[in-house]
Coordinates of C-alpha atoms and ligand atoms in Angstrom, one line a residue:
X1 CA 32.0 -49.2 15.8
X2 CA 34.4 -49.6 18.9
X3 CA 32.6 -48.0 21.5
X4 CA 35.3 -46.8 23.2
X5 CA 36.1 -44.5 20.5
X6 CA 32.8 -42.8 21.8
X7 CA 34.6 -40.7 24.8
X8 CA 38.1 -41.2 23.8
X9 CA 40.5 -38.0 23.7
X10 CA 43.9 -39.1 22.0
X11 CA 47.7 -37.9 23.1
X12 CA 49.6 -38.4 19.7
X13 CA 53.0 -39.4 20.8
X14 CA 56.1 -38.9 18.5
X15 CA 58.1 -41.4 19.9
X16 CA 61.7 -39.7 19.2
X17 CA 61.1 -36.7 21.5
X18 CA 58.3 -37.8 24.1
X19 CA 61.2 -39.6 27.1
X20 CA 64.1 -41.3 27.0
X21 CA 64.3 -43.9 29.7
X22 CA 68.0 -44.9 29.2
X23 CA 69.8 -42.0 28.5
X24 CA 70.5 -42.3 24.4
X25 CA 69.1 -38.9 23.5
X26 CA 66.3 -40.5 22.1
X27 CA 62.8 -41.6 23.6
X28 CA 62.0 -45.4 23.6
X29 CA 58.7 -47.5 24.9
X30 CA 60.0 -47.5 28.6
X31 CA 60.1 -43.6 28.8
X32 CA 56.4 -43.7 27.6
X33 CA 55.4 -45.9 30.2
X34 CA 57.1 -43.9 32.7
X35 CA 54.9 -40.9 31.1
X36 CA 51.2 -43.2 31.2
X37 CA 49.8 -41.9 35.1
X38 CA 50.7 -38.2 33.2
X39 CA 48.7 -38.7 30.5
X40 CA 46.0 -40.4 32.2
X41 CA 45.9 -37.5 34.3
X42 CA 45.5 -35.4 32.1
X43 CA 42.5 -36.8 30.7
X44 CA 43.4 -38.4 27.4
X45 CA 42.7 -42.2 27.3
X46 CA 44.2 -42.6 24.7
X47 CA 47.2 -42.8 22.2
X48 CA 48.7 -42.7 19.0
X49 CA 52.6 -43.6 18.7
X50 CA 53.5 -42.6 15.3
X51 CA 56.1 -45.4 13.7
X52 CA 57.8 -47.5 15.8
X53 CA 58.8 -49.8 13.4
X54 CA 61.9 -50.9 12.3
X55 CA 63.4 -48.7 9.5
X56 CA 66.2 -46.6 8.3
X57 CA 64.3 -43.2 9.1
X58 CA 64.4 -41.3 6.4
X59 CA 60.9 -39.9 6.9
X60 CA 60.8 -40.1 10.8
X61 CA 59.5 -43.7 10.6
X62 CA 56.7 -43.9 7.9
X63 CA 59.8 -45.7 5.7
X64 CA 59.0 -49.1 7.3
X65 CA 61.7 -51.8 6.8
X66 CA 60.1 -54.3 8.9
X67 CA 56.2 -53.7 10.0
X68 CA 56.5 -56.7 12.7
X69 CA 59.9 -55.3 14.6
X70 CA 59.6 -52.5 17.2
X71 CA 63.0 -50.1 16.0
X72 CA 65.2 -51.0 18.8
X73 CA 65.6 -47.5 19.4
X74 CA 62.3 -47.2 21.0
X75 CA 63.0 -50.7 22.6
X76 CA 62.0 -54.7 21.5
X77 CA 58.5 -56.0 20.3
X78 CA 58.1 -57.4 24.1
X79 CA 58.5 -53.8 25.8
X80 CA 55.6 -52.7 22.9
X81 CA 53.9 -55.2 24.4
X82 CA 53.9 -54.4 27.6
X83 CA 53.7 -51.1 26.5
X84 CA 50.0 -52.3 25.4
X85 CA 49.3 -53.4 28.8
X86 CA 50.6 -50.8 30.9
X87 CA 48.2 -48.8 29.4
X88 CA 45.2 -50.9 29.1
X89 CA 45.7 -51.4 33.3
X90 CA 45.3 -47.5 33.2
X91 CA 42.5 -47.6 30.9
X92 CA 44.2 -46.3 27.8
X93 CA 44.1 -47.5 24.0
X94 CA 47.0 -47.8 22.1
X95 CA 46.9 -46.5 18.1
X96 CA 49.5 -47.9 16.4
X97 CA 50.6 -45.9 12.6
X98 CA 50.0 -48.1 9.6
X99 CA 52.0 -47.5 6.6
X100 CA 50.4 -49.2 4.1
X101 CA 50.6 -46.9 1.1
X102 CA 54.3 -47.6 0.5
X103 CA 57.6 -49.5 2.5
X104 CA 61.1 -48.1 2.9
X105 CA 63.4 -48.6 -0.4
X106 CA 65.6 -50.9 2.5
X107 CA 62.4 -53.1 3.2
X108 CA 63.2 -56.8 1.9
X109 CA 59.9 -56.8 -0.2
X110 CA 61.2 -53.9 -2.1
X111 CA 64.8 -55.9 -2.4
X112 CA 63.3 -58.9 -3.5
X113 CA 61.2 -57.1 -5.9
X114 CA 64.2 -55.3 -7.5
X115 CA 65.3 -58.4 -8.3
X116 CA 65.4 -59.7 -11.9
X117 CA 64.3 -62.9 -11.5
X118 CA 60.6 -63.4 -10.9
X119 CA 59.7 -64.1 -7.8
X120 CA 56.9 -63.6 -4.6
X121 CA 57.2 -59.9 -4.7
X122 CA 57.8 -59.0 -8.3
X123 CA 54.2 -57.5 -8.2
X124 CA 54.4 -56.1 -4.6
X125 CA 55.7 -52.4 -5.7
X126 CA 54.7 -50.9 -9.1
X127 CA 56.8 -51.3 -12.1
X128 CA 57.3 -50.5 -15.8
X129 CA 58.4 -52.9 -18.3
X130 CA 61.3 -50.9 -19.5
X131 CA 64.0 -48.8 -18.3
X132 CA 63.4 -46.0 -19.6
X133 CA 59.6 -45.8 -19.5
X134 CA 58.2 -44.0 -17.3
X135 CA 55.2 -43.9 -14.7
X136 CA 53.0 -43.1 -17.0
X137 CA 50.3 -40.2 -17.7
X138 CA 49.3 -39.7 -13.7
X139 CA 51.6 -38.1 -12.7
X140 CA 53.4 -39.8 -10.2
X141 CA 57.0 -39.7 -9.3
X142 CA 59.0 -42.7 -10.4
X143 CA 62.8 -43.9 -9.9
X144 CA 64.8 -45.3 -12.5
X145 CA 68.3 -46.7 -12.7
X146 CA 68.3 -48.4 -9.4
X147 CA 67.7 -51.9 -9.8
X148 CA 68.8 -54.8 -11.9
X149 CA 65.2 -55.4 -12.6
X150 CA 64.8 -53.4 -16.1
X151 CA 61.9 -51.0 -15.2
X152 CA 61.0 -47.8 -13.2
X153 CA 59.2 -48.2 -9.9
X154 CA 56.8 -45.7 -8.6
X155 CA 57.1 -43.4 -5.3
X156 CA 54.4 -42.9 -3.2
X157 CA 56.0 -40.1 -1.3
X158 CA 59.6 -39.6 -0.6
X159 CA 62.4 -41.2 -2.6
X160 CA 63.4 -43.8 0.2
X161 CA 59.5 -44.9 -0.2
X162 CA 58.4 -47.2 -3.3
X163 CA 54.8 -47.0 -3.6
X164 CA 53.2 -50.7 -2.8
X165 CA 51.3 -51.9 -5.1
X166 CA 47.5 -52.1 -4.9
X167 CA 46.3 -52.4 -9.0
X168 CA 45.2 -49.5 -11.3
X169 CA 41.6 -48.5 -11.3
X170 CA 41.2 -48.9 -14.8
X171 CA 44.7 -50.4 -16.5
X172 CA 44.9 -48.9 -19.4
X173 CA 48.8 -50.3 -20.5
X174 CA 50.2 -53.4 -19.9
X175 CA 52.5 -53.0 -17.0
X176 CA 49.9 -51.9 -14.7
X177 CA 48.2 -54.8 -12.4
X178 CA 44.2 -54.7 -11.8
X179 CA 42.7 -54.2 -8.7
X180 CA 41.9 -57.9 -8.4
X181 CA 45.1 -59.2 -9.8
X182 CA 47.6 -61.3 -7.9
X183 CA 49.7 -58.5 -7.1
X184 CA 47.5 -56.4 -5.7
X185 CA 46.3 -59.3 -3.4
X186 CA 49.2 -60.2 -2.5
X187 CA 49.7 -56.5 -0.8
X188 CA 46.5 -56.7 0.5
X189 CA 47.0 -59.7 2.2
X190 CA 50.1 -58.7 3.5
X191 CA 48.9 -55.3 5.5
X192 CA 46.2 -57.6 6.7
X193 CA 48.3 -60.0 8.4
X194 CA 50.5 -56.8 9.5
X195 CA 47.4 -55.6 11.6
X196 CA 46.2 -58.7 12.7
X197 CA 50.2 -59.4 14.1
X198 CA 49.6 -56.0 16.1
X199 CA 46.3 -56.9 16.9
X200 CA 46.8 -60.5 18.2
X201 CA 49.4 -58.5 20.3
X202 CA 47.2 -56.2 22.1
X203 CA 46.8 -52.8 20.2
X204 CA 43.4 -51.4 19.4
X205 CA 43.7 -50.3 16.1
X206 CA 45.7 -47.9 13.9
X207 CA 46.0 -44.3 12.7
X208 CA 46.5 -45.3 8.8
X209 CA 49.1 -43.1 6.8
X210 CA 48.1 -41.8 3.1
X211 CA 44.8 -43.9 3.7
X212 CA 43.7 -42.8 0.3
X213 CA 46.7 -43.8 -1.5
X214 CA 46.4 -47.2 -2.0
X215 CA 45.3 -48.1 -5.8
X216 CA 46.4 -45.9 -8.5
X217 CA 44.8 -44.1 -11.1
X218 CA 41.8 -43.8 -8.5
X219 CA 38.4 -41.9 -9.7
X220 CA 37.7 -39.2 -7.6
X221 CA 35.3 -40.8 -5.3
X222 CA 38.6 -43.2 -4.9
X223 CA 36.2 -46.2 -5.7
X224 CA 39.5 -48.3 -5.6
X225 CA 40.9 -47.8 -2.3
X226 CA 37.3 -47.6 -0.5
X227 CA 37.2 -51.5 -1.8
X228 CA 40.2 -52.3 -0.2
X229 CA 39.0 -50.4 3.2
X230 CA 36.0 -51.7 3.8
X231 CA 36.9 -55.4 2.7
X232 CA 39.9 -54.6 5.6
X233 CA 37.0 -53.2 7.7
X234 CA 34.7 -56.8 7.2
X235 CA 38.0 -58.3 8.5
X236 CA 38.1 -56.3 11.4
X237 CA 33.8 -56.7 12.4
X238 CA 34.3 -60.2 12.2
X239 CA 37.6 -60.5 14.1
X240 CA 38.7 -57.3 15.8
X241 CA 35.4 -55.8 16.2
X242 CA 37.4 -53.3 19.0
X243 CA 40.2 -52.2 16.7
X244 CA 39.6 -48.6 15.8
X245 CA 41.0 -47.2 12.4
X246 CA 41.5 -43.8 12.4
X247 CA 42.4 -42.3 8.3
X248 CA 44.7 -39.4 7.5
X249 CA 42.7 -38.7 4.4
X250 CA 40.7 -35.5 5.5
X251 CA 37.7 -36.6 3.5
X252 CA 35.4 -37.9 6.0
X253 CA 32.7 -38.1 3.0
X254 CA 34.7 -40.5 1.6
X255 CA 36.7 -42.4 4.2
X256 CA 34.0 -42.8 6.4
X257 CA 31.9 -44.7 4.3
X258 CA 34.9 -47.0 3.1
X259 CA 35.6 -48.3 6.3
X260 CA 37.2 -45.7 8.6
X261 CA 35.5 -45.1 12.0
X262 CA 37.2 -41.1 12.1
X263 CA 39.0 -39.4 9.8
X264 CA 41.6 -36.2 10.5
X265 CA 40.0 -32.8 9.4
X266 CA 43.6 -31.6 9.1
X267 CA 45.2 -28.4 9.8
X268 CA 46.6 -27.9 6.7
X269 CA 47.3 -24.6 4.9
X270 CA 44.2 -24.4 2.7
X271 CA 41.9 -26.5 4.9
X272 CA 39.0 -25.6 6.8
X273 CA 40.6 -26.5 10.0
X274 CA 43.3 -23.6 9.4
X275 CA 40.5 -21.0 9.6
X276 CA 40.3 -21.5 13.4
X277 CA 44.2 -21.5 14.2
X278 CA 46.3 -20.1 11.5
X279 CA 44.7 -18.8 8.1
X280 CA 47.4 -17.1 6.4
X281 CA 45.6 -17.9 3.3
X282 CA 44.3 -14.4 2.6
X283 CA 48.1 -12.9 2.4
X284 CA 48.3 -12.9 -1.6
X285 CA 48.0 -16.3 -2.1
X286 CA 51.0 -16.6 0.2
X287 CA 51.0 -20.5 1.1
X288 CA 52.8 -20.1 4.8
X289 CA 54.2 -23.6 4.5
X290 CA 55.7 -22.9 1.4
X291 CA 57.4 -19.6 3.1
X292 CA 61.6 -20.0 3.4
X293 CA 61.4 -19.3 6.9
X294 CA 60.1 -23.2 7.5
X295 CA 63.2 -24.1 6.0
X296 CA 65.0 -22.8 8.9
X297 CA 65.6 -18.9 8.2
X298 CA 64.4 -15.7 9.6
X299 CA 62.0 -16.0 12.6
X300 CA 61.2 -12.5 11.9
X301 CA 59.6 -12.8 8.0
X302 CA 56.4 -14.2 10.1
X303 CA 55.1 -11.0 11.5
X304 CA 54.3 -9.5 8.2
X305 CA 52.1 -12.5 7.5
X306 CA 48.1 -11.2 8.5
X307 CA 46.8 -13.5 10.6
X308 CA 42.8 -14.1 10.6
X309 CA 41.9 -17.0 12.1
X310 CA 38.9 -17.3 14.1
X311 CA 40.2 -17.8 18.0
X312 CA 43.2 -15.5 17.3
X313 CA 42.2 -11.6 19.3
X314 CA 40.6 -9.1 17.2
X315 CA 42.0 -10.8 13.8
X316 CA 38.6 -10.5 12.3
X317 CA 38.0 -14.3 11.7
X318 CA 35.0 -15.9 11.1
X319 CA 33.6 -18.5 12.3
X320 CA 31.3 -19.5 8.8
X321 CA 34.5 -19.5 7.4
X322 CA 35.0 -22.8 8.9
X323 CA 31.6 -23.9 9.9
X324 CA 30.5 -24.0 6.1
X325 CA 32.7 -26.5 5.2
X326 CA 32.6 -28.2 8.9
X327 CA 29.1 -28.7 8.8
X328 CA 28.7 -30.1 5.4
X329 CA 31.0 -32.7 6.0
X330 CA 29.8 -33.3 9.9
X331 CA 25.8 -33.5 8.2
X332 CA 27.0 -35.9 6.2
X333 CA 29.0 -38.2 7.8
X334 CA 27.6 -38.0 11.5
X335 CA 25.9 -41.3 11.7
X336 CA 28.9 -43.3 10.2
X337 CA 31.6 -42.1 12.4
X338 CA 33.4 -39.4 14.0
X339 CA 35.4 -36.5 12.8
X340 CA 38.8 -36.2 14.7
X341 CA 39.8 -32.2 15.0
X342 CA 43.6 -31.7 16.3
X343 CA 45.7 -29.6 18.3
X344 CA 48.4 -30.1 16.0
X345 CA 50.1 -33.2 14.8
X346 CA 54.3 -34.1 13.7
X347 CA 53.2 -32.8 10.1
X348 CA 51.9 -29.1 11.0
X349 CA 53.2 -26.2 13.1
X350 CA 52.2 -25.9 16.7
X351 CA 49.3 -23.9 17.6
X352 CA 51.4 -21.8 19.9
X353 CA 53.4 -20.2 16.9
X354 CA 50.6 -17.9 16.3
X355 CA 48.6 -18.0 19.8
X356 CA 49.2 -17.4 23.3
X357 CA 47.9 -18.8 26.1
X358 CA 44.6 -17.3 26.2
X359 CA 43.9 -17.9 22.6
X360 CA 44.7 -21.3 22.8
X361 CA 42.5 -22.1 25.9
X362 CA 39.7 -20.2 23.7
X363 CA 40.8 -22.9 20.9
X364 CA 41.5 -25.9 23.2
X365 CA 38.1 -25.2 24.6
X366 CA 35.9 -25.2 21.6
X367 CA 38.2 -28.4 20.1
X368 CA 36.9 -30.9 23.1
X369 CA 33.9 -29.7 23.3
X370 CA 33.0 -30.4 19.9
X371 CA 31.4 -34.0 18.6
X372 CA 33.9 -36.1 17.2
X373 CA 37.2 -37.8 18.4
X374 CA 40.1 -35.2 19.7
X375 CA 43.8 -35.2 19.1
X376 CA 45.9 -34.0 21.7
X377 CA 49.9 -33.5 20.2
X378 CA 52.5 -33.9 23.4
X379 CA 53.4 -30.5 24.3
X380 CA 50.4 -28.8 23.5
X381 CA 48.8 -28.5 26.8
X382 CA 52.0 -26.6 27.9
X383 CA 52.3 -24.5 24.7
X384 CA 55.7 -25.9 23.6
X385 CA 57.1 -24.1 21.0
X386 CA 57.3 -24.3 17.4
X387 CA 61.8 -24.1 16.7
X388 CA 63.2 -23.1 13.9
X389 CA 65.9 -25.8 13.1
X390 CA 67.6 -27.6 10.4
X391 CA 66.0 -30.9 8.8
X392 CA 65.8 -34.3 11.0
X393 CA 64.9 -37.6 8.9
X394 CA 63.0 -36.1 6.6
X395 CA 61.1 -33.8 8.6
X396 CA 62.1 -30.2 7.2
X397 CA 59.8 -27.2 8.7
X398 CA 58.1 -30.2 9.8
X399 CA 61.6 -30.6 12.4
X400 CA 60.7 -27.3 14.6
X401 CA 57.3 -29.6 16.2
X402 CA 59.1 -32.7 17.0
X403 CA 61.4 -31.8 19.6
X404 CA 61.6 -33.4 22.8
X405 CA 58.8 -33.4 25.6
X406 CA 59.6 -30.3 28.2
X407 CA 59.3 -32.1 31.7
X408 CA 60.8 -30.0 34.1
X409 CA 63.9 -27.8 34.7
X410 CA 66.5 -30.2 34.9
X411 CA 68.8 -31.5 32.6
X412 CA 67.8 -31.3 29.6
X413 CA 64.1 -30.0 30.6
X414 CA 63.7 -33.8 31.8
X415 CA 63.2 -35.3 28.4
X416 CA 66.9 -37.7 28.8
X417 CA 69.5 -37.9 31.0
X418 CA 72.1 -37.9 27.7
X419 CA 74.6 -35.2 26.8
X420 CA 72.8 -32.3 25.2
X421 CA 75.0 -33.2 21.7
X422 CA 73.2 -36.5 21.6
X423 CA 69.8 -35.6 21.9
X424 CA 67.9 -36.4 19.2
X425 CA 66.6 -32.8 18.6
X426 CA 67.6 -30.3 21.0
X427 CA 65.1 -28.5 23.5
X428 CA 64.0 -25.4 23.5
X429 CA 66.5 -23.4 24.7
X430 CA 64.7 -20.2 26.4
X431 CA 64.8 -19.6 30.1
X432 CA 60.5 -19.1 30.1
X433 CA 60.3 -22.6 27.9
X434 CA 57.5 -23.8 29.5
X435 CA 57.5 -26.9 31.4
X436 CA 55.0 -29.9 32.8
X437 CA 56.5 -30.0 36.5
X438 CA 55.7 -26.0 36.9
X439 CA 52.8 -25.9 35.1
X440 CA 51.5 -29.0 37.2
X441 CA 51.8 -26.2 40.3
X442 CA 50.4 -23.2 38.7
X443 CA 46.1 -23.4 38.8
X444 CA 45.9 -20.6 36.1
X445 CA 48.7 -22.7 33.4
X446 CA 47.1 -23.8 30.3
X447 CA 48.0 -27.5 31.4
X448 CA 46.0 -26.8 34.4
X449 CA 43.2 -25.5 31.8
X450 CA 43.4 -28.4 29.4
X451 CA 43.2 -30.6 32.2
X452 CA 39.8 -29.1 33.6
X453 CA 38.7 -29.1 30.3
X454 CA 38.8 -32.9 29.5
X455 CA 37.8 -33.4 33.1
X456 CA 34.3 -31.7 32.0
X457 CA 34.0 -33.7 28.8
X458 CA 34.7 -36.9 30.4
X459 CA 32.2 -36.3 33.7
X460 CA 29.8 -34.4 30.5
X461 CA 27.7 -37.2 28.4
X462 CA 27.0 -34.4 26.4
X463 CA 29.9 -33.8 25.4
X464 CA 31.2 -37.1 24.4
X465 CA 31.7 -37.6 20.3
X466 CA 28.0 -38.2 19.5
X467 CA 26.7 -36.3 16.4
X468 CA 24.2 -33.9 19.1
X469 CA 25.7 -30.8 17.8
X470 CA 23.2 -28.0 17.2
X471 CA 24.3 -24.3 16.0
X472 CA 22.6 -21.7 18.1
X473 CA 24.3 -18.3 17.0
X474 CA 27.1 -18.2 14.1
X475 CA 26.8 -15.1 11.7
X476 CA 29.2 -14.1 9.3
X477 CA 31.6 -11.2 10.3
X478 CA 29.8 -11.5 14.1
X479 CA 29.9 -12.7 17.4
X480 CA 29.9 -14.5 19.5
X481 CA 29.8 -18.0 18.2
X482 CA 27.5 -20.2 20.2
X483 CA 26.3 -24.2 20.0
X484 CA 24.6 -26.8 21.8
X485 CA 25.5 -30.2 22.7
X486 CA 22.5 -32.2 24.4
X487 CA 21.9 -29.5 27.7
X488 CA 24.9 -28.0 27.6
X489 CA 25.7 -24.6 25.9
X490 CA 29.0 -23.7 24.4
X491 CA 29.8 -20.1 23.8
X492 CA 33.3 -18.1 22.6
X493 CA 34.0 -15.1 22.6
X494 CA 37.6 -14.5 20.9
X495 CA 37.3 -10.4 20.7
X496 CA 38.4 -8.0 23.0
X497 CA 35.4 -6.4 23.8
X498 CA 32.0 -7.7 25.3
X499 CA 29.2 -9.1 23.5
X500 CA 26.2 -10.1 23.4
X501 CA 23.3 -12.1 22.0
X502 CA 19.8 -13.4 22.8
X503 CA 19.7 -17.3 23.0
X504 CA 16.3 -18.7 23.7
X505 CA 17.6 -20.7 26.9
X506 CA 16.2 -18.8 30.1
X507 CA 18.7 -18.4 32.6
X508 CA 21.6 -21.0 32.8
X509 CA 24.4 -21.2 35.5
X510 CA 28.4 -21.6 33.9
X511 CA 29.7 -24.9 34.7
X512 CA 33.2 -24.4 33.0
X513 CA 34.8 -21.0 31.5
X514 CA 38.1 -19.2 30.8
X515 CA 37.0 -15.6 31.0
X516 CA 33.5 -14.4 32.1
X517 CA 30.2 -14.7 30.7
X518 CA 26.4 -15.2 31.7
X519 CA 23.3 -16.6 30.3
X520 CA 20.3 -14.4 32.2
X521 CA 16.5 -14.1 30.8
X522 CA 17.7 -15.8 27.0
X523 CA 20.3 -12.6 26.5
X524 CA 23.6 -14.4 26.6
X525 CA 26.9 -12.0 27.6
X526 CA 30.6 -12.5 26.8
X527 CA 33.5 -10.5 28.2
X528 CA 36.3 -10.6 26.2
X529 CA 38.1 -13.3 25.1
X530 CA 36.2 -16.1 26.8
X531 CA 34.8 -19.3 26.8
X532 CA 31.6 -20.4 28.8
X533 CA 30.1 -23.5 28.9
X534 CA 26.1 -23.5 30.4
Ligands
NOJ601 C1 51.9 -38.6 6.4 C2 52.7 -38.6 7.6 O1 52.0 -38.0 8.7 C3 54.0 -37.9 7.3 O2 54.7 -37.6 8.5 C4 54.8 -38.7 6.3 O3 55.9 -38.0 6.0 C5 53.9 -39.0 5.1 N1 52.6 -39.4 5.4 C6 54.5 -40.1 4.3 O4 54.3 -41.4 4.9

């Protein structure tokens, strides 16, 4: 286990949008390093730069044509570089995003492999023996028609992204490669050598895309892929025993023990996470990220949504709601490795959509103070909004998170010095869109808050990602909601009114809070909407 992952807080950086040092419209490497005292200021040591890899972004990035080329957009593999050690002088790790479930259609393994004659790559993407057969009886999406080679390939997620092929669990017809068949080695070689490039160049590990996509026809304990992990983890103890690999699979049960040293518990629409931030779920089975509006329509169908989740004001959530599920999965994994809670990420709506600034400090608050490894998306410590706008390489209602970083009040709120037509997504266009260089002046802003708050949880041992979490008060339908990590006390309040509960804990002083609260003879008291930490 790296043990800096132990106090780390991550700033997930979506390179497009975050600044643009040399007025393009679009961010590069330099305008990060511009933005590294900022984030180190902020608290997060920290990052993880989605794909900045050479490709014909057709999904933001995670189409990879080239995994060791920096896309000269953001810049050349050298500025990564120093990129790497501009932020290790600052005392910041640097996540790189793995894509090793699938390349773009463009990537010159996939061309080679389209190719009739047999060659090094034949086996590196997933094939049928005919043209007109198709993937077969799992399910997954396949393109035909493309290639001289006569066969379909399969997809892993988008069209422009042939999945890379890993084997079959159990090949059961004869186009499909084993697990331990020359193929599939060959691919697994070939992401090794990918990491140990960035590696040998001075990242410390990688945020892994579709981690539990790798073999095919997988059992549901994904026996397949958890081999390829944690012979790619043995690699990494022996050689890189610093890197960090962080999984979006959002199974820590399963990804922890196949390698991963975190795993995401995303914020997805049916997950556990969404019962804190934005659990729509209860609206007849209405799936929110399913609704036209995150195509781009009407702002205004969102209201009639009900809202319950749990750090929203007087929305009725509750807390076992998410704790249920939380704690299972935190019991079981918490002596493997960490579980990494979010503000957001590129993928999801921002938390601002449905909170406002008090609501968020209530759910900034509880995220990092929780065990586990934190992900701080740019913007979210000012509350940048969610836009409604047409799709953007692949994004769709994905789009309205990803534009640019709001800096200040100048031109173009600070983000580039380009004409406004050439941005790469426009900013937010409202006169109160909030931005860093006001907020930095304001004590009471949420950045100001956020900035407090990761100041306690460095200076706080307690409150590092160690597995010390103990549940003191958490009932179903009540409040408030109150836990213990090491000697420090954590207690919310989300409600409008005061409550109230006895916690056997004496008298305690507050050493952090939004709001009010007091801990006097074990009877523990809330004002509303607050957050105290004892
Ligand atoms: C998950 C990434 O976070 C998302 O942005 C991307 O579109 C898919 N994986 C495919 O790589």
């Amino acid at each position: 286990m790296p043990g800096w992952l132990k106090d780390a807080v991550f700033y997930e950086i979506y390179p497009q949008s975050f600044c643009d040092s040399n007025g393009d419209g679009i961010g590069d490497f330099q305008g990060i390093i511009t933005k590294l005292d900022y984030i180190r200021d902020l608290g997060c040591n920290a990052l993880w730069i989605n794909p900045c890899f050479d490709s014909p972004f057709h999904d933001a990035g995670y189409d990879v044509r080239d995994y060791k080329k920096a896309a000269p957009r953001y810049g050349t593999n050298e500025d990564l570089i120093r990129l790497f050690e501009e932020a290790h002088q600052r005392g910041i790790h640097v996540l790189l995003d793995l894509v090793p479930g699938h390349t773009s259609e463009e990537h010159a393994w996939f061309q080679e492999s389209c190719r009739l004659e047999r060659n090094e790559y034949s086996d590196r993407f997933i094939w049928t023996e005919f043209c007109f057969q198709g993937a077969g009886n799992h399910g997954y999406p396949y393109v035909g028609g493309e290639a001289e080679r006569p066969g379909t390939y399969l997809l892993n997620f988008f069209k422009c992204q042939p999945a890379l092929n890993y084997g079959w669990l159990d090949p059961d017809e004869s186009w499909k490669c084993s697990t331990d068949s020359a193929g599939a080695r060959g691919t697994i070689e070939a992401i090794k050598d990918v990491m140990r490039f960035w590696m040998d160049r001075g990242c410390d590990g990688f945020r892994v895309d579709m981690a539990a996509s790798l073999v095919k026809g997988d059992d549901e304990k994904k026996t397949g892929t958890s081999r390829i992990w944690k012979e790619i983890r043995a690699m990494l103890d022996k050689d890189y025993p610093e890197c960090a690999l962080v999984a979006e699979w959002s199974h820590p049960d399963l990804s922890l023990p196949a390698g991963f040293h975190a795993d995401f518990l995303l914020n997805e629409p049916a997950g556990p996470y969404a019962k804190l931030v934005r659990d729509y779920q209860n609206h007849a089975g209405r799936n929110i990220l399913s609704d036209p509006y995150f195509t781009g329509l009407d702002p205004e169908q969102i209201p009639e949504l009900e809202d319950h989740s749990f750090f929203k004001k007087d929305a009725g959530g509750d807390i076992t709601r998410f704790l249920d599920e939380y704690l299972r999965l935190y019991e079981e994994t918490k002596d493997t490795g960490y579980i990494s809670m979010i503000t957001c990420n590129h993928d999801t709506v921002r938390p601002s959509f449905n909170m406002d600034q008090r609501e968020l400090e209530l759910f900034y608050a509880f995220l990092f103070t929780m065990p586990g490894v934190p992900f701080l998306y740019y913007g979210d410590e000012i509350g940048q909004r969610y836009l409604s706008l047409r799709t953007k390489e692949g994004g769709y209602f994905r789009t309205g998170s990803r534009t640019p970083m709001q800096w200040s009040r100048e031109k173009n709120l600070g983000f580039s010095g380009a004409d406004e037509k050439d941005l790469y997504l426009p900013v937010d266009p409202s006169q109160d869109a909030p931005v860093v260089s006001e907020m930095q002046k304001d004590p009471d802003s949420l950045l100001n808050t956020v900035r407090s708050l990761l100041k306690l949880r460095r200076e706080e041992e307690d409150l590092h990602g160690q597995p010390n979490l103990k549940i003191l008060y958490a009932e179903s339908g009540k409040l408030p909601f109150v836990y213990q990590r090491g000697e420090r006390i954590c207690a919310v309040n989300p409600s409008s009114g005061q409550v109230s509960v006895r916690i056997d804990a004496g008298d305690r002083d507050a050493v952090w809070k939004v709001g009010e609260g007091s801990l006097q003879d074990g009877v523990l008291t809330l004002e509303a909407q607050s957050f105290v930490v004892f």
